[in-house]
């Protein structure tokens, strides 16, 4: 097998507001050396530099510069649209490859096409977004409040990584974009923020800036400017006084946020997830520096980048261990713990799982799994004796019909409500390398169950699912349940991560939240 060829490209490592010795903080990232068409346009990313506000199409060069803009001046990085195109291509490709390496398989986009389009100068406006309908990431630009500069959101590493993470999450868990419980929409935003922050810290150039200098009382990590998102965009937005769009690390740990009205909107609620994870990251980094008596910056930077990279892999891999619908913060925490336990049973280097349990608990989030064995918070293995007669193990790794037959044969053992429509939505083989170097082969399958009925029929289900106050009995509603099945390399079921149709607490919360926010077309 031939060696994979790579190329090095320059990216803005944070955003143009972050300077080191007066220069924009940049980094060189290593990416696969894939054949590129003008754009750049590769197998998974297609940069289309069209400005819909001015109807301008920036003609791309024939290819990327041989040096990947190495040593370019700040003026060229800020003003050259060809560098802007390279920046979004390189950051998005880097995030994509991190997802594929963590998950052990190719990751498909949710819209069915193979190439995600990226428009670095899509419109005039202080915004950026992922659009499933346009199969694209769209980045805006706007005049700065001071001076005659233009702020380009495509030059913010945080913004590009955040929107790329949205697109990838939508491809892996497409139903997380559906109206649901408050945590689900918040997880979409919080997860994208978390990926953006950890991808920054996994770059040693950024970890060095975050670390700063060692004082008499040690390293001062929590005062870093890099613990916020989109600093330049946030400070230049008209009418804002915030130093960044979101600064989750400033949240003082408290369980009260989860029930506070201020933290109901998805972006704000997502900060709880980010804060809990980033507090754990900083705890791990600080503990490593203290226990190893690290005094030299190079070693301290290396420890921080490696810890960020480890948590980044955990955060991505956890998606395979979450239920396919109505995901809560507690579900995601159990998924984090399980994903890491499967790949690295020995947590003695970073102690990340203990740090995450402690940090999330301070914010009122506890694992959805009550298990104490094999480790606290990890999903439990199925306890019922399952039927494998007639199952073809090889087909279980790729065929939805084979998985459906297995689920159908074990519907009672798996605790499935028989009155709902069942559909297997995906089957994804995964090949991962554990911390010990051994290969872990798994198959991740998802099924969803749906039940349509009138609101006044809820009482007939045998579960105490409450109808929202003011909802008419004739209102048509849909109850959903679903589960993720994790099979080992021999076709045996390792985990069944599910949210049942007749989960009264979750269904009551979901219906109340959707009714209160006008999802059914009528506000109470």
Coordinates of C-alpha atoms in Angstrom, one line a residue:
X1 CA 0.0 0.0 0.0
X2 CA 1.4 3.4 -1.0
X3 CA 2.0 6.1 1.4
X4 CA -0.7 8.8 1.6
X5 CA 0.6 12.0 0.1
X6 CA -0.1 15.2 2.0
X7 CA 0.1 19.0 1.6
X8 CA 0.6 21.8 4.1
X9 CA -1.6 24.8 3.9
X10 CA -1.7 28.0 6.0
X11 CA -4.9 28.9 7.9
X12 CA -5.8 31.6 10.3
X13 CA -5.5 29.7 13.6
X14 CA -8.0 31.7 15.5
X15 CA -9.3 34.9 13.9
X16 CA -7.5 38.1 12.8
X17 CA -8.1 39.8 16.1
X18 CA -5.7 37.4 17.9
X19 CA -2.2 38.7 17.3
X20 CA 1.2 37.4 18.3
X21 CA 4.0 40.0 18.3
X22 CA 1.8 42.1 16.1
X23 CA 1.1 39.4 13.5
X24 CA -2.1 37.4 12.8
X25 CA -1.8 34.0 14.5
X26 CA -1.6 31.4 11.7
X27 CA -0.9 27.7 11.6
X28 CA 0.2 25.2 9.0
X29 CA -2.1 22.2 8.8
X30 CA -1.5 18.9 7.0
X31 CA -4.2 17.6 4.7
X32 CA -4.4 14.8 2.1
X33 CA -2.9 15.6 -1.2
X34 CA -6.1 15.2 -3.2
X35 CA -6.5 16.2 -6.9
X36 CA -8.1 19.7 -6.9
X37 CA -10.1 21.6 -9.5
X38 CA -10.2 25.4 -9.4
X39 CA -12.2 26.6 -6.4
X40 CA -10.5 24.7 -4.7
X41 CA -12.8 21.8 -5.5
X42 CA -12.0 18.4 -4.1
X43 CA -13.9 15.2 -3.5
X44 CA -15.8 16.4 -0.5
X45 CA -15.4 20.2 -0.4
X46 CA -16.3 22.6 -3.3
X47 CA -15.5 26.3 -2.7
X48 CA -17.8 28.5 -4.8
X49 CA -16.8 32.1 -4.3
X50 CA -19.9 33.9 -5.3
X51 CA -21.1 37.0 -3.6
X52 CA -24.9 37.2 -3.8
X53 CA -25.0 40.8 -2.5
X54 CA -22.9 42.2 -5.3
X55 CA -23.4 39.4 -7.9
X56 CA -19.7 38.9 -8.0
X57 CA -18.0 35.6 -8.9
X58 CA -14.4 35.6 -7.8
X59 CA -12.5 33.5 -10.4
X60 CA -10.4 30.9 -8.6
X61 CA -6.8 30.3 -9.6
X62 CA -5.9 27.1 -11.4
X63 CA -4.7 25.5 -8.2
X64 CA -3.5 26.3 -4.7
X65 CA -0.1 28.0 -4.3
X66 CA 2.7 25.5 -4.0
X67 CA 3.7 27.0 -0.6
X68 CA 0.1 27.2 0.6
X69 CA 0.5 30.9 1.4
X70 CA 3.5 30.2 3.7
X71 CA 5.0 33.4 4.9
X72 CA 2.3 35.6 3.3
X73 CA 1.9 39.1 4.8
X74 CA -1.1 40.0 7.0
X75 CA -2.3 42.3 4.3
X76 CA -2.4 39.5 1.8
X77 CA -4.2 37.2 4.1
X78 CA -6.8 39.8 4.9
X79 CA -7.4 41.1 1.4
X80 CA -6.7 38.1 -0.9
X81 CA -10.0 36.3 -1.7
X82 CA -7.9 33.3 -2.9
X83 CA -6.5 32.9 0.6
X84 CA -10.0 33.2 2.0
X85 CA -11.0 30.3 -0.2
X86 CA -8.0 28.3 0.9
X87 CA -8.8 29.0 4.5
X88 CA -12.3 27.7 4.5
X89 CA -11.3 24.7 2.4
X90 CA -8.4 23.8 4.7
X91 CA -10.3 24.3 8.0
X92 CA -13.4 22.4 6.8
X93 CA -11.3 19.5 5.4
X94 CA -9.3 19.3 8.7
X95 CA -12.5 19.0 10.7
X96 CA -14.0 16.5 8.3
X97 CA -10.9 14.3 8.5
X98 CA -11.0 14.5 12.3
X99 CA -14.5 13.2 12.3
X100 CA -13.7 10.4 9.9
X101 CA -10.6 9.4 11.9
X102 CA -12.6 9.4 15.2
X103 CA -15.6 7.5 13.8
X104 CA -13.6 5.0 11.8
X105 CA -15.5 5.5 8.6
X106 CA -16.5 8.0 5.9
X107 CA -19.0 10.6 6.9
X108 CA -21.8 11.4 4.5
X109 CA -23.5 14.8 4.2
X110 CA -27.2 14.8 5.1
X111 CA -28.3 16.2 1.7
X112 CA -27.2 13.2 -0.3
X113 CA -24.6 14.8 -2.4
X114 CA -20.9 14.1 -2.0
X115 CA -19.6 17.7 -2.0
X116 CA -20.3 20.4 0.6
X117 CA -20.3 23.8 -1.1
X118 CA -18.6 26.7 0.7
X119 CA -19.1 30.3 -0.2
X120 CA -16.5 32.5 1.7
X121 CA -18.1 35.8 0.6
X122 CA -21.7 34.7 0.3
X123 CA -23.4 37.9 1.3
X124 CA -23.0 41.3 3.0
X125 CA -24.0 40.7 6.6
X126 CA -22.7 39.9 10.1
X127 CA -23.6 36.2 9.9
X128 CA -22.6 32.7 8.8
X129 CA -24.7 29.6 8.5
X130 CA -25.0 26.0 7.3
X131 CA -27.8 25.6 4.8
X132 CA -29.0 22.0 4.1
X133 CA -31.3 23.3 1.4
X134 CA -28.3 24.9 -0.4
X135 CA -25.9 22.1 0.5
X136 CA -23.6 24.8 1.6
X137 CA -21.8 26.8 4.3
X138 CA -22.4 30.5 3.7
X139 CA -20.1 33.2 5.2
X140 CA -20.9 36.9 5.4
X141 CA -18.8 40.0 5.7
X142 CA -19.5 43.4 7.2
X143 CA -17.7 46.8 7.9
X144 CA -15.9 47.1 11.2
X145 CA -17.2 49.6 13.7
X146 CA -13.9 51.3 13.8
X147 CA -11.7 52.1 10.8
X148 CA -12.4 51.3 7.2
X149 CA -11.7 47.6 7.5
X150 CA -14.0 44.7 6.5
X151 CA -14.6 41.8 8.9
X152 CA -14.8 38.5 7.0
X153 CA -16.4 35.7 9.0
X154 CA -14.6 33.2 6.7
X155 CA -11.3 34.2 8.4
X156 CA -12.5 33.1 11.8
X157 CA -11.3 29.6 12.6
X158 CA -14.1 29.3 15.2
X159 CA -16.9 30.3 12.8
X160 CA -15.7 28.0 10.0
X161 CA -15.2 25.0 12.3
X162 CA -18.6 25.7 14.0
X163 CA -20.5 25.7 10.7
X164 CA -18.6 22.6 9.4
X165 CA -19.5 20.8 12.6
X166 CA -23.2 21.6 12.1
X167 CA -23.0 20.1 8.6
X168 CA -21.3 17.0 9.9
X169 CA -23.6 16.5 12.8
X170 CA -26.6 16.8 10.5
X171 CA -25.1 14.1 8.3
X172 CA -24.5 11.7 11.3
X173 CA -27.7 12.5 13.3
X174 CA -30.1 14.2 10.8
X175 CA -33.1 14.1 13.3
X176 CA -31.2 16.3 15.8
X177 CA -32.4 19.2 13.6
X178 CA -36.1 18.3 14.3
X179 CA -38.2 20.2 16.8
X180 CA -37.8 18.3 20.1
X181 CA -36.9 18.8 23.8
X182 CA -34.9 21.9 24.7
X183 CA -31.6 20.0 25.1
X184 CA -31.6 18.7 21.5
X185 CA -31.4 22.0 19.7
X186 CA -29.0 23.2 22.3
X187 CA -26.8 20.2 21.8
X188 CA -26.5 21.1 18.1
X189 CA -25.2 24.5 19.0
X190 CA -23.1 23.5 21.9
X191 CA -21.5 20.6 20.1
X192 CA -20.5 22.9 17.2
X193 CA -19.0 25.3 19.7
X194 CA -17.2 22.6 21.5
X195 CA -15.7 21.2 18.2
X196 CA -14.6 24.7 17.2
X197 CA -12.9 25.3 20.6
X198 CA -11.2 22.0 20.8
X199 CA -10.0 22.1 17.2
X200 CA -8.3 25.4 18.1
X201 CA -6.6 24.1 21.2
X202 CA -5.4 21.0 19.4
X203 CA -3.2 23.3 17.3
X204 CA 0.0 23.9 19.3
X205 CA 0.3 27.5 17.9
X206 CA -3.0 28.3 19.7
X207 CA -2.3 26.2 22.8
X208 CA 0.9 28.3 23.2
X209 CA -1.0 31.6 23.1
X210 CA -3.7 30.2 25.5
X211 CA -1.0 29.1 27.9
X212 CA 0.7 32.4 28.1
X213 CA 3.7 32.7 30.5
X214 CA 4.2 30.9 33.8
X215 CA 3.8 33.1 36.8
X216 CA 5.0 32.5 40.4
X217 CA 1.8 30.6 41.2
X218 CA 2.0 28.5 38.0
X219 CA 0.2 28.6 34.7
X220 CA -2.9 30.8 34.3
X221 CA -5.0 28.9 31.8
X222 CA -8.5 30.2 32.6
X223 CA -7.6 33.8 31.8
X224 CA -7.0 33.0 28.1
X225 CA -8.6 35.0 25.4
X226 CA -8.8 31.8 23.3
X227 CA -11.5 30.3 25.5
X228 CA -14.1 32.4 23.7
X229 CA -15.6 32.1 20.2
X230 CA -15.4 34.5 17.3
X231 CA -13.7 37.4 19.1
X232 CA -13.3 39.7 16.1
X233 CA -16.9 39.1 14.9
X234 CA -18.3 39.6 18.4
X235 CA -16.5 42.8 19.2
X236 CA -17.3 44.3 15.7
X237 CA -21.0 43.5 15.6
X238 CA -23.0 46.7 15.8
X239 CA -24.7 47.2 19.2
X240 CA -22.9 44.5 21.1
X241 CA -20.8 45.0 24.2
X242 CA -19.6 41.4 24.4
X243 CA -16.0 40.5 23.8
X244 CA -17.1 37.5 21.9
X245 CA -20.3 35.9 20.6
X246 CA -20.2 33.4 23.4
X247 CA -17.8 32.9 26.3
X248 CA -19.0 29.7 27.9
X249 CA -16.1 29.2 30.2
X250 CA -17.1 32.3 32.2
X251 CA -20.2 30.4 33.4
X252 CA -19.8 29.8 37.1
X253 CA -20.8 26.1 37.7
X254 CA -24.4 25.9 38.8
X255 CA -27.3 23.5 38.4
X256 CA -29.7 26.5 38.1
X257 CA -29.0 27.2 34.5
X258 CA -31.0 24.2 33.2
X259 CA -34.3 25.5 34.6
X260 CA -33.6 29.2 34.0
X261 CA -35.7 30.9 31.3
X262 CA -32.6 32.8 30.1
X263 CA -31.0 29.4 29.1
X264 CA -33.9 28.1 27.1
X265 CA -32.8 29.5 23.7
X266 CA -30.6 26.9 21.9
X267 CA -27.4 29.1 21.7
X268 CA -27.6 30.1 25.3
X269 CA -28.5 26.7 26.6
X270 CA -25.7 25.2 24.5
X271 CA -23.2 27.2 26.5
X272 CA -24.0 24.9 29.5
X273 CA -22.7 21.9 27.5
X274 CA -19.6 23.8 26.3
X275 CA -18.9 25.1 29.8
X276 CA -19.1 21.7 31.4
X277 CA -16.8 20.1 28.8
X278 CA -14.3 23.0 28.8
X279 CA -14.0 23.2 32.6
X280 CA -13.2 19.5 32.5
X281 CA -10.6 20.1 29.8
X282 CA -8.9 22.9 31.8
X283 CA -9.0 20.7 34.9
X284 CA -7.2 17.9 33.1
X285 CA -4.6 20.3 31.5
X286 CA -3.9 22.0 34.9
X287 CA -3.7 18.7 36.7
X288 CA -1.2 17.3 34.1
X289 CA 1.0 20.4 34.4
X290 CA 1.0 20.2 38.2
X291 CA 1.5 16.4 38.5
X292 CA 4.4 16.5 36.0
X293 CA 5.8 19.7 37.5
X294 CA 6.0 21.1 34.0
X295 CA 8.0 24.3 33.9
X296 CA 8.9 24.6 30.2
X297 CA 6.4 26.1 27.8
X298 CA 7.1 23.6 25.0
X299 CA 6.1 20.6 27.2
X300 CA 3.1 22.5 28.7
X301 CA 1.9 23.4 25.2
X302 CA 2.3 19.7 24.0
X303 CA 0.2 18.5 27.0
X304 CA -2.6 21.0 26.3
X305 CA -2.7 20.2 22.6
X306 CA -2.8 16.4 23.3
X307 CA -5.5 16.8 25.9
X308 CA -7.6 18.9 23.5
X309 CA -7.1 16.3 20.7
X310 CA -8.1 13.5 23.0
X311 CA -11.3 15.3 24.2
X312 CA -12.1 16.3 20.5
X313 CA -12.0 12.6 19.5
X314 CA -14.2 11.7 22.5
X315 CA -16.7 14.4 21.6
X316 CA -17.0 13.2 18.0
X317 CA -17.0 9.5 18.8
X318 CA -19.7 10.0 21.4
X319 CA -22.2 10.6 18.6
X320 CA -22.3 6.9 17.8
X321 CA -23.4 6.2 21.3
X322 CA -26.3 8.7 21.5
X323 CA -30.0 7.9 20.8
X324 CA -31.1 9.0 17.3
X325 CA -33.8 11.3 18.6
X326 CA -34.7 13.6 21.5
X327 CA -31.1 13.6 22.8
X328 CA -30.5 15.2 26.2
X329 CA -27.3 16.5 27.8
X330 CA -27.3 13.4 30.1
X331 CA -27.5 11.1 27.0
X332 CA -24.5 12.9 25.5
X333 CA -22.6 12.6 28.8
X334 CA -23.2 8.8 28.9
X335 CA -22.2 8.6 25.3
X336 CA -18.9 10.5 26.0
X337 CA -18.1 8.1 28.8
X338 CA -18.9 5.0 26.9
X339 CA -17.1 6.0 23.7
X340 CA -13.9 6.7 25.6
X341 CA -14.3 3.6 27.8
X342 CA -14.6 1.4 24.7
X343 CA -11.5 2.9 23.0
X344 CA -9.4 3.5 26.2
X345 CA -10.5 1.4 29.2
X346 CA -7.4 2.6 31.0
X347 CA -8.1 6.3 31.8
X348 CA -5.0 6.8 34.0
X349 CA -3.2 9.3 31.7
X350 CA -5.8 12.1 31.5
X351 CA -8.5 10.9 33.9
X352 CA -10.9 12.6 31.5
X353 CA -14.0 10.5 32.4
X354 CA -13.7 11.4 36.0
X355 CA -13.2 15.0 35.1
X356 CA -16.3 15.0 32.9
X357 CA -18.5 13.4 35.5
X358 CA -17.5 15.9 38.1
X359 CA -17.7 19.0 35.8
X360 CA -21.1 18.1 34.3
X361 CA -22.5 17.4 37.8
X362 CA -21.5 20.9 38.8
X363 CA -23.8 22.1 36.0
X364 CA -26.7 19.8 37.1
X365 CA -26.1 17.3 34.3
X366 CA -25.7 13.6 35.3
X367 CA -25.3 10.6 33.0
X368 CA -28.5 9.1 31.7
X369 CA -27.1 5.7 32.4
X370 CA -27.4 4.8 36.1
X371 CA -24.8 2.0 35.7
X372 CA -22.0 1.7 38.1
X373 CA -20.3 -1.2 36.2
X374 CA -18.1 -1.5 34.3
X375 CA -17.8 2.2 35.1
X376 CA -20.1 5.0 36.4
X377 CA -22.2 6.5 33.7
X378 CA -21.3 4.1 30.9
X379 CA -24.2 2.6 29.0
X380 CA -25.2 -0.9 30.2
X381 CA -24.9 -3.9 28.0
X382 CA -28.3 -5.6 27.2
X383 CA -29.3 -7.9 30.0
X384 CA -32.0 -10.0 28.2
X385 CA -31.1 -13.1 26.3
X386 CA -31.3 -12.1 22.6
X387 CA -32.2 -14.3 19.7
X388 CA -29.6 -14.5 17.0
X389 CA -31.1 -17.5 15.1
X390 CA -31.4 -16.6 11.4
X391 CA -29.2 -13.5 11.7
X392 CA -26.4 -13.3 9.2
X393 CA -23.5 -11.6 11.0
X394 CA -21.9 -10.3 7.8
X395 CA -25.2 -8.7 6.6
X396 CA -25.8 -7.1 10.0
X397 CA -22.8 -4.9 9.3
X398 CA -24.4 -3.2 6.3
X399 CA -28.0 -4.2 5.5
X400 CA -30.9 -2.3 7.1
X401 CA -33.3 -5.2 6.3
X402 CA -31.0 -7.6 8.2
X403 CA -31.0 -5.3 11.2
X404 CA -34.7 -4.8 11.0
X405 CA -35.2 -8.6 11.1
X406 CA -33.0 -8.8 14.2
X407 CA -34.9 -6.0 15.9
X408 CA -38.2 -7.5 15.0
X409 CA -37.2 -10.9 16.3
X410 CA -36.1 -9.3 19.6
X411 CA -38.7 -6.6 20.0
X412 CA -39.9 -7.9 23.3
X413 CA -36.4 -8.4 24.7
X414 CA -35.4 -4.9 23.5
X415 CA -38.4 -3.4 25.2
X416 CA -40.0 -2.0 22.1
X417 CA -43.6 -0.7 22.1
X418 CA -45.5 -2.8 19.5
X419 CA -48.0 -0.2 18.5
X420 CA -45.6 2.1 16.7
X421 CA -44.2 2.1 13.2
X422 CA -40.6 0.8 13.1
X423 CA -37.9 1.8 10.6
X424 CA -34.2 1.1 10.5
X425 CA -32.7 4.3 9.2
X426 CA -29.0 3.6 8.9
X427 CA -26.3 0.9 9.3
X428 CA -22.7 2.1 9.5
X429 CA -19.6 -0.1 10.0
X430 CA -16.8 1.5 12.0
X431 CA -13.1 0.5 12.3
X432 CA -11.3 2.3 15.1
X433 CA -7.9 2.1 16.7
X434 CA -7.9 2.0 20.5
X435 CA -5.2 3.5 22.8
X436 CA -3.5 0.1 23.0
X437 CA -3.1 0.0 19.2
X438 CA -5.6 -2.8 18.7
X439 CA -8.4 -2.4 16.1
X440 CA -11.9 -2.1 17.4
X441 CA -14.6 -3.1 14.8
X442 CA -18.2 -2.1 15.4
X443 CA -21.5 -1.6 13.5
X444 CA -23.7 1.3 14.4
X445 CA -27.4 1.0 13.5
X446 CA -30.2 3.3 14.2
X447 CA -34.0 2.7 14.3
X448 CA -36.8 5.1 14.8
X449 CA -40.4 4.4 16.0
X450 CA -43.3 6.7 15.3
X451 CA -46.9 6.8 16.6
X452 CA -49.5 9.2 15.3
X453 CA -52.6 9.9 17.3
X454 CA -54.9 12.6 18.7
X455 CA -54.1 14.3 21.9
X456 CA -57.2 12.9 23.6
X457 CA -55.9 9.4 22.9
X458 CA -52.8 9.8 25.0
X459 CA -54.5 8.3 28.1
X460 CA -55.1 5.0 26.2
X461 CA -51.4 4.2 25.9
X462 CA -51.0 3.0 29.5
X463 CA -48.3 5.6 30.2
X464 CA -48.8 8.9 32.1
X465 CA -48.0 11.2 29.2
X466 CA -49.7 14.5 29.9
X467 CA -51.4 16.7 27.3
X468 CA -50.2 20.3 27.4
X469 CA -52.6 22.7 29.0
X470 CA -54.8 24.3 26.4
X471 CA -54.1 21.7 23.7
X472 CA -57.4 20.6 22.2
X473 CA -58.2 16.9 22.2
X474 CA -58.5 16.9 18.4
X475 CA -54.9 18.0 18.0
X476 CA -52.9 15.5 15.9
X477 CA -49.6 14.7 17.4
X478 CA -46.7 12.4 16.8
X479 CA -44.8 10.4 19.5
X480 CA -41.4 9.2 18.6
X481 CA -38.9 6.8 20.0
X482 CA -35.7 5.3 18.8
X483 CA -32.5 3.5 19.6
X484 CA -28.9 3.0 18.5
X485 CA -27.6 -0.5 18.3
X486 CA -23.9 -1.1 18.7
X487 CA -22.8 -4.6 17.4
X488 CA -19.4 -6.0 17.9
X489 CA -17.3 -7.6 15.2
X490 CA -19.1 -11.0 15.7
X491 CA -22.5 -9.5 15.3
X492 CA -23.4 -9.6 19.0
X493 CA -25.2 -6.6 20.5
X494 CA -22.9 -4.6 22.8
X495 CA -25.2 -1.6 23.6
X496 CA -28.8 -0.6 23.0
X497 CA -29.0 3.2 23.6
X498 CA -32.7 4.2 23.3
X499 CA -35.4 6.7 24.1
X500 CA -38.6 4.6 24.2
X501 CA -41.9 5.8 22.7
X502 CA -43.7 5.4 26.1
X503 CA -41.1 7.4 28.1
X504 CA -43.7 9.6 29.8
X505 CA -41.3 12.2 31.2
X506 CA -39.6 12.8 27.9
X507 CA -42.8 12.8 25.8
X508 CA -44.5 15.2 28.2
X509 CA -41.5 17.6 28.2
X510 CA -41.3 17.4 24.4
X511 CA -45.0 18.1 23.8
X512 CA -45.1 20.9 26.3
X513 CA -42.0 22.6 24.8
X514 CA -43.4 22.3 21.2
X515 CA -46.8 23.5 22.2
X516 CA -45.5 26.5 24.2
X517 CA -43.3 27.5 21.2
X518 CA -46.0 27.3 18.6
X519 CA -44.8 24.2 16.8
X520 CA -48.4 23.0 16.2
X521 CA -49.4 26.2 14.6
X522 CA -51.4 27.5 17.5
X523 CA -49.9 29.1 20.6
X524 CA -51.6 28.5 24.0

